[in-house]
Amino acid sequence: MGEPVLRKKTVPVTAFDEALRQILEDMFQTMYAAPGVGLAANQVGLTGRFAVIDVHSEGKRRPMAIINPVIESRSGKIIEEEGCLSIPGFAARIKRSARVRVRAIDQNGLPVVIEGEGLLARCLQHEIDHLNGVFYIDHLSLLQRLRIKREIARRKKSKLF
Ligand code: NI
């Protein structure tokens, strides 16, 4: 959680080339292996503005890359439990927009508009937060955030992870 790259705003992608496609492929594999439903470039030490998402269940995968994503509109509010691969073992109830419309470039270098609700809406907001250097726990109250940080410190000290 303290890694500086995770706290930096990522840099827009300008080259949609084979190297980027390979990186995205690696990120999908890392995400599926975790397992997780989303992974942002800065979570794997990269500085580009892109993330991979798949909110579908095992067996019917639907890989979705979002490159240079922008949230165009949002509506509704919903509070649900959320976690992050970069803060293993924790989850918290976070208020998010219920629906979002995201404009991005996909893994084929083509412009896409994604209308998300439910888990997809939550995941899009979570990953785009990452690309802006923001963690889900930043949406919590100071008191809740301190409680999680204290618990992480306690687990580290007792070498639970
Ligand atoms: Ni995350």
PDB file of C-alpha atoms and ligand atoms in Angstrom:
ATOM      1  CA  MET A   1       0.000   0.000   0.000  1.00  0.00           C
ATOM      2  CA  GLY A   2       2.953   2.281   0.553  1.00  0.00           C
ATOM      3  CA  GLU A   3       4.552   1.758  -2.875  1.00  0.00           C
ATOM      4  CA  PRO A   4       4.915   5.206  -4.476  1.00  0.00           C
ATOM      5  CA  VAL A   5       3.883   4.017  -7.985  1.00  0.00           C
ATOM      6  CA  LEU A   6       0.471   3.145  -6.534  1.00  0.00           C
ATOM      7  CA  ARG A   7       0.037   6.692  -5.299  1.00  0.00           C
ATOM      8  CA  LYS A   8       0.953   8.356  -8.589  1.00  0.00           C
ATOM      9  CA  LYS A   9      -1.431   9.308 -11.334  1.00  0.00           C
ATOM     10  CA  THR A  10      -0.689   7.137 -14.367  1.00  0.00           C
ATOM     11  CA  VAL A  11       0.371   8.451 -17.776  1.00  0.00           C
ATOM     12  CA  PRO A  12      -1.924   8.178 -20.860  1.00  0.00           C
ATOM     13  CA  VAL A  13      -0.944   5.476 -23.365  1.00  0.00           C
ATOM     14  CA  THR A  14       0.091   6.768 -26.801  1.00  0.00           C
ATOM     15  CA  ALA A  15       1.301   3.577 -28.547  1.00  0.00           C
ATOM     16  CA  PHE A  16      -1.112   0.689 -29.085  1.00  0.00           C
ATOM     17  CA  ASP A  17       1.486  -1.815 -30.166  1.00  0.00           C
ATOM     18  CA  GLU A  18       2.431  -5.454 -29.750  1.00  0.00           C
ATOM     19  CA  ALA A  19       4.361  -4.657 -26.542  1.00  0.00           C
ATOM     20  CA  LEU A  20       1.217  -3.227 -24.946  1.00  0.00           C
ATOM     21  CA  ARG A  21      -0.858  -6.219 -26.086  1.00  0.00           C
ATOM     22  CA  GLN A  22       1.669  -8.549 -24.465  1.00  0.00           C
ATOM     23  CA  ILE A  23       1.629  -6.579 -21.208  1.00  0.00           C
ATOM     24  CA  LEU A  24      -2.183  -6.707 -21.155  1.00  0.00           C
ATOM     25  CA  GLU A  25      -2.080 -10.472 -21.767  1.00  0.00           C
ATOM     26  CA  ASP A  26       0.314 -10.876 -18.811  1.00  0.00           C
ATOM     27  CA  MET A  27      -1.915  -8.719 -16.636  1.00  0.00           C
ATOM     28  CA  PHE A  28      -4.989 -10.810 -17.495  1.00  0.00           C
ATOM     29  CA  GLN A  29      -3.087 -13.951 -16.471  1.00  0.00           C
ATOM     30  CA  THR A  30      -1.934 -12.324 -13.211  1.00  0.00           C
ATOM     31  CA  MET A  31      -5.486 -11.186 -12.455  1.00  0.00           C
ATOM     32  CA  TYR A  32      -7.018 -14.615 -13.164  1.00  0.00           C
ATOM     33  CA  ALA A  33      -4.330 -16.335 -11.079  1.00  0.00           C
ATOM     34  CA  ALA A  34      -4.824 -14.048  -8.058  1.00  0.00           C
ATOM     35  CA  PRO A  35      -7.839 -14.512  -8.487  1.00  0.00           C
ATOM     36  CA  GLY A  36      -9.300 -11.070  -8.912  1.00  0.00           C
ATOM     37  CA  VAL A  37     -11.772  -9.149 -11.053  1.00  0.00           C
ATOM     38  CA  GLY A  38      -9.516  -6.210 -11.903  1.00  0.00           C
ATOM     39  CA  LEU A  39      -5.873  -5.156 -12.030  1.00  0.00           C
ATOM     40  CA  ALA A  40      -4.432  -1.726 -12.769  1.00  0.00           C
ATOM     41  CA  ALA A  41      -1.050  -1.153 -14.436  1.00  0.00           C
ATOM     42  CA  ASN A  42       0.419   0.617 -11.408  1.00  0.00           C
ATOM     43  CA  GLN A  43      -0.406  -2.411  -9.246  1.00  0.00           C
ATOM     44  CA  VAL A  44       2.203  -4.327 -11.221  1.00  0.00           C
ATOM     45  CA  GLY A  45       4.731  -1.500 -11.155  1.00  0.00           C
ATOM     46  CA  LEU A  46       3.867   0.089 -14.530  1.00  0.00           C
ATOM     47  CA  THR A  47       3.130   3.775 -15.102  1.00  0.00           C
ATOM     48  CA  GLY A  48       0.637   3.616 -18.016  1.00  0.00           C
ATOM     49  CA  ARG A  49      -3.036   4.518 -17.754  1.00  0.00           C
ATOM     50  CA  PHE A  50      -4.626   1.116 -18.327  1.00  0.00           C
ATOM     51  CA  ALA A  51      -6.223  -1.729 -16.428  1.00  0.00           C
ATOM     52  CA  VAL A  52      -7.725  -5.149 -17.050  1.00  0.00           C
ATOM     53  CA  ILE A  53     -11.134  -6.281 -15.821  1.00  0.00           C
ATOM     54  CA  ASP A  54     -13.178  -9.459 -15.925  1.00  0.00           C
ATOM     55  CA  VAL A  55     -16.222  -9.630 -13.692  1.00  0.00           C
ATOM     56  CA  HIS A  56     -17.503 -12.829 -15.276  1.00  0.00           C
ATOM     57  CA  SER A  57     -17.268 -16.148 -13.525  1.00  0.00           C
ATOM     58  CA  GLU A  58     -14.798 -18.897 -14.318  1.00  0.00           C
ATOM     59  CA  GLY A  59     -15.786 -20.796 -17.443  1.00  0.00           C
ATOM     60  CA  LYS A  60     -17.207 -17.857 -19.335  1.00  0.00           C
ATOM     61  CA  ARG A  61     -14.449 -15.296 -19.299  1.00  0.00           C
ATOM     62  CA  ARG A  62     -14.967 -11.850 -20.721  1.00  0.00           C
ATOM     63  CA  PRO A  63     -11.592 -10.067 -20.652  1.00  0.00           C
ATOM     64  CA  MET A  64     -11.912  -6.325 -20.879  1.00  0.00           C
ATOM     65  CA  ALA A  65      -8.978  -3.917 -21.102  1.00  0.00           C
ATOM     66  CA  ILE A  66      -9.557  -0.243 -20.408  1.00  0.00           C
ATOM     67  CA  ILE A  67      -6.846   2.011 -21.826  1.00  0.00           C
ATOM     68  CA  ASN A  68      -6.947   5.760 -21.085  1.00  0.00           C
ATOM     69  CA  PRO A  69     -10.387   5.342 -19.478  1.00  0.00           C
ATOM     70  CA  VAL A  70     -12.587   8.322 -18.654  1.00  0.00           C
ATOM     71  CA  ILE A  71     -15.816   8.192 -16.632  1.00  0.00           C
ATOM     72  CA  GLU A  72     -18.257  10.162 -18.782  1.00  0.00           C
ATOM     73  CA  SER A  73     -21.301   9.918 -16.577  1.00  0.00           C
ATOM     74  CA  ARG A  74     -22.457   8.279 -13.379  1.00  0.00           C
ATOM     75  CA  SER A  75     -25.749   7.847 -11.579  1.00  0.00           C
ATOM     76  CA  GLY A  76     -27.195   6.386  -8.390  1.00  0.00           C
ATOM     77  CA  LYS A  77     -25.389   5.402  -5.219  1.00  0.00           C
ATOM     78  CA  ILE A  78     -24.773   1.967  -3.761  1.00  0.00           C
ATOM     79  CA  ILE A  79     -22.802   0.688  -0.782  1.00  0.00           C
ATOM     80  CA  GLU A  80     -21.219  -2.751  -1.100  1.00  0.00           C
ATOM     81  CA  GLU A  81     -18.224  -4.661   0.128  1.00  0.00           C
ATOM     82  CA  GLU A  82     -15.012  -4.189  -1.811  1.00  0.00           C
ATOM     83  CA  GLY A  83     -11.446  -5.447  -1.604  1.00  0.00           C
ATOM     84  CA  CYS A  84      -8.174  -4.995  -3.469  1.00  0.00           C
ATOM     85  CA  LEU A  85      -5.325  -7.304  -4.511  1.00  0.00           C
ATOM     86  CA  SER A  86      -2.873  -4.682  -3.196  1.00  0.00           C
ATOM     87  CA  ILE A  87      -4.412  -4.841   0.300  1.00  0.00           C
ATOM     88  CA  PRO A  88      -4.825  -8.602   0.726  1.00  0.00           C
ATOM     89  CA  GLY A  89      -7.119  -9.947   3.399  1.00  0.00           C
ATOM     90  CA  PHE A  90      -9.213  -6.807   3.792  1.00  0.00           C
ATOM     91  CA  ALA A  91     -12.592  -5.679   2.597  1.00  0.00           C
ATOM     92  CA  ALA A  92     -14.757  -2.695   3.439  1.00  0.00           C
ATOM     93  CA  ARG A  93     -18.165  -1.357   2.524  1.00  0.00           C
ATOM     94  CA  ILE A  94     -17.656   1.487   0.061  1.00  0.00           C
ATOM     95  CA  LYS A  95     -20.171   3.903  -1.442  1.00  0.00           C
ATOM     96  CA  ARG A  96     -19.931   4.046  -5.238  1.00  0.00           C
ATOM     97  CA  SER A  97     -22.019   5.231  -8.149  1.00  0.00           C
ATOM     98  CA  ALA A  98     -24.490   2.492  -9.101  1.00  0.00           C
ATOM     99  CA  ARG A  99     -23.979   3.012 -12.848  1.00  0.00           C
ATOM    100  CA  VAL A 100     -21.140   4.498 -14.856  1.00  0.00           C
ATOM    101  CA  ARG A 101     -20.477   5.108 -18.506  1.00  0.00           C
ATOM    102  CA  VAL A 102     -16.768   4.815 -19.363  1.00  0.00           C
ATOM    103  CA  ARG A 103     -15.064   5.777 -22.600  1.00  0.00           C
ATOM    104  CA  ALA A 104     -11.770   3.951 -23.229  1.00  0.00           C
ATOM    105  CA  ILE A 105      -9.619   2.147 -25.769  1.00  0.00           C
ATOM    106  CA  ASP A 106      -9.817  -1.650 -25.673  1.00  0.00           C
ATOM    107  CA  GLN A 107      -7.140  -4.355 -26.056  1.00  0.00           C
ATOM    108  CA  ASN A 108      -7.513  -4.164 -29.854  1.00  0.00           C
ATOM    109  CA  GLY A 109      -6.770  -0.446 -29.896  1.00  0.00           C
ATOM    110  CA  LEU A 110     -10.415   0.400 -30.657  1.00  0.00           C
ATOM    111  CA  PRO A 111     -12.544   3.035 -28.913  1.00  0.00           C
ATOM    112  CA  VAL A 112     -15.248   1.577 -26.691  1.00  0.00           C
ATOM    113  CA  VAL A 113     -18.032   2.893 -24.492  1.00  0.00           C
ATOM    114  CA  ILE A 114     -18.785   0.659 -21.525  1.00  0.00           C
ATOM    115  CA  GLU A 115     -22.104   0.986 -19.719  1.00  0.00           C
ATOM    116  CA  GLY A 116     -21.552  -0.646 -16.353  1.00  0.00           C
ATOM    117  CA  GLU A 117     -23.770  -1.456 -13.418  1.00  0.00           C
ATOM    118  CA  GLY A 118     -23.499  -3.829 -10.476  1.00  0.00           C
ATOM    119  CA  LEU A 119     -20.063  -5.378 -10.025  1.00  0.00           C
ATOM    120  CA  LEU A 120     -18.827  -4.033 -13.372  1.00  0.00           C
ATOM    121  CA  ALA A 121     -19.646  -0.430 -12.334  1.00  0.00           C
ATOM    122  CA  ARG A 122     -17.857  -0.949  -9.020  1.00  0.00           C
ATOM    123  CA  CYS A 123     -14.855  -2.546 -10.677  1.00  0.00           C
ATOM    124  CA  LEU A 124     -14.543   0.227 -13.294  1.00  0.00           C
ATOM    125  CA  GLN A 125     -14.555   2.878 -10.556  1.00  0.00           C
ATOM    126  CA  HIS A 126     -12.069   0.923  -8.420  1.00  0.00           C
ATOM    127  CA  GLU A 127      -9.581   0.441 -11.284  1.00  0.00           C
ATOM    128  CA  ILE A 128      -9.897   4.023 -12.559  1.00  0.00           C
ATOM    129  CA  ASP A 129      -9.270   5.180  -8.978  1.00  0.00           C
ATOM    130  CA  HIS A 130      -6.045   3.124  -9.008  1.00  0.00           C
ATOM    131  CA  LEU A 131      -4.980   4.851 -12.242  1.00  0.00           C
ATOM    132  CA  ASN A 132      -5.458   8.154 -10.407  1.00  0.00           C
ATOM    133  CA  GLY A 133      -3.386   6.986  -7.430  1.00  0.00           C
ATOM    134  CA  VAL A 134      -6.452   6.414  -5.251  1.00  0.00           C
ATOM    135  CA  PHE A 135      -7.230   3.336  -3.087  1.00  0.00           C
ATOM    136  CA  TYR A 136     -10.708   2.183  -2.161  1.00  0.00           C
ATOM    137  CA  ILE A 137      -9.947   2.803   1.504  1.00  0.00           C
ATOM    138  CA  ASP A 138      -9.467   6.495   0.652  1.00  0.00           C
ATOM    139  CA  HIS A 139     -13.265   6.625   0.378  1.00  0.00           C
ATOM    140  CA  LEU A 140     -13.618   5.600   4.036  1.00  0.00           C
ATOM    141  CA  SER A 141     -13.789   7.903   7.017  1.00  0.00           C
ATOM    142  CA  LEU A 142     -10.498   8.806   8.683  1.00  0.00           C
ATOM    143  CA  LEU A 143     -11.391   6.624  11.656  1.00  0.00           C
ATOM    144  CA  GLN A 144     -12.132   3.564   9.506  1.00  0.00           C
ATOM    145  CA  ARG A 145      -8.959   4.136   7.503  1.00  0.00           C
ATOM    146  CA  LEU A 146      -6.836   4.346  10.638  1.00  0.00           C
ATOM    147  CA  ARG A 147      -8.399   1.127  11.903  1.00  0.00           C
ATOM    148  CA  ILE A 148      -7.432  -0.712   8.686  1.00  0.00           C
ATOM    149  CA  LYS A 149      -3.900   0.739   8.690  1.00  0.00           C
ATOM    150  CA  ARG A 150      -3.444  -0.292  12.305  1.00  0.00           C
ATOM    151  CA  GLU A 151      -4.640  -3.815  11.494  1.00  0.00           C
ATOM    152  CA  ILE A 152      -2.256  -4.044   8.497  1.00  0.00           C
ATOM    153  CA  ALA A 153       0.644  -2.929  10.726  1.00  0.00           C
ATOM    154  CA  ARG A 154      -0.357  -5.476  13.362  1.00  0.00           C
ATOM    155  CA  ARG A 155      -0.472  -8.317  10.811  1.00  0.00           C
ATOM    156  CA  LYS A 156       2.877  -7.300   9.337  1.00  0.00           C
ATOM    157  CA  LYS A 157       4.418  -7.247  12.799  1.00  0.00           C
ATOM    158  CA  SER A 158       3.095 -10.695  13.611  1.00  0.00           C
ATOM    159  CA  LYS A 159       4.182 -11.846  10.119  1.00  0.00           C
ATOM    160  CA  LEU A 160       0.711 -12.952   9.137  1.00  0.00           C
ATOM    161  CA  PHE A 161       1.588 -11.761   5.661  1.00  0.00           C
TER     162      PHE A 161
HETATM  163 NI    NI B   1      -7.483  -2.687  -6.308  1.00  0.00          NI
END
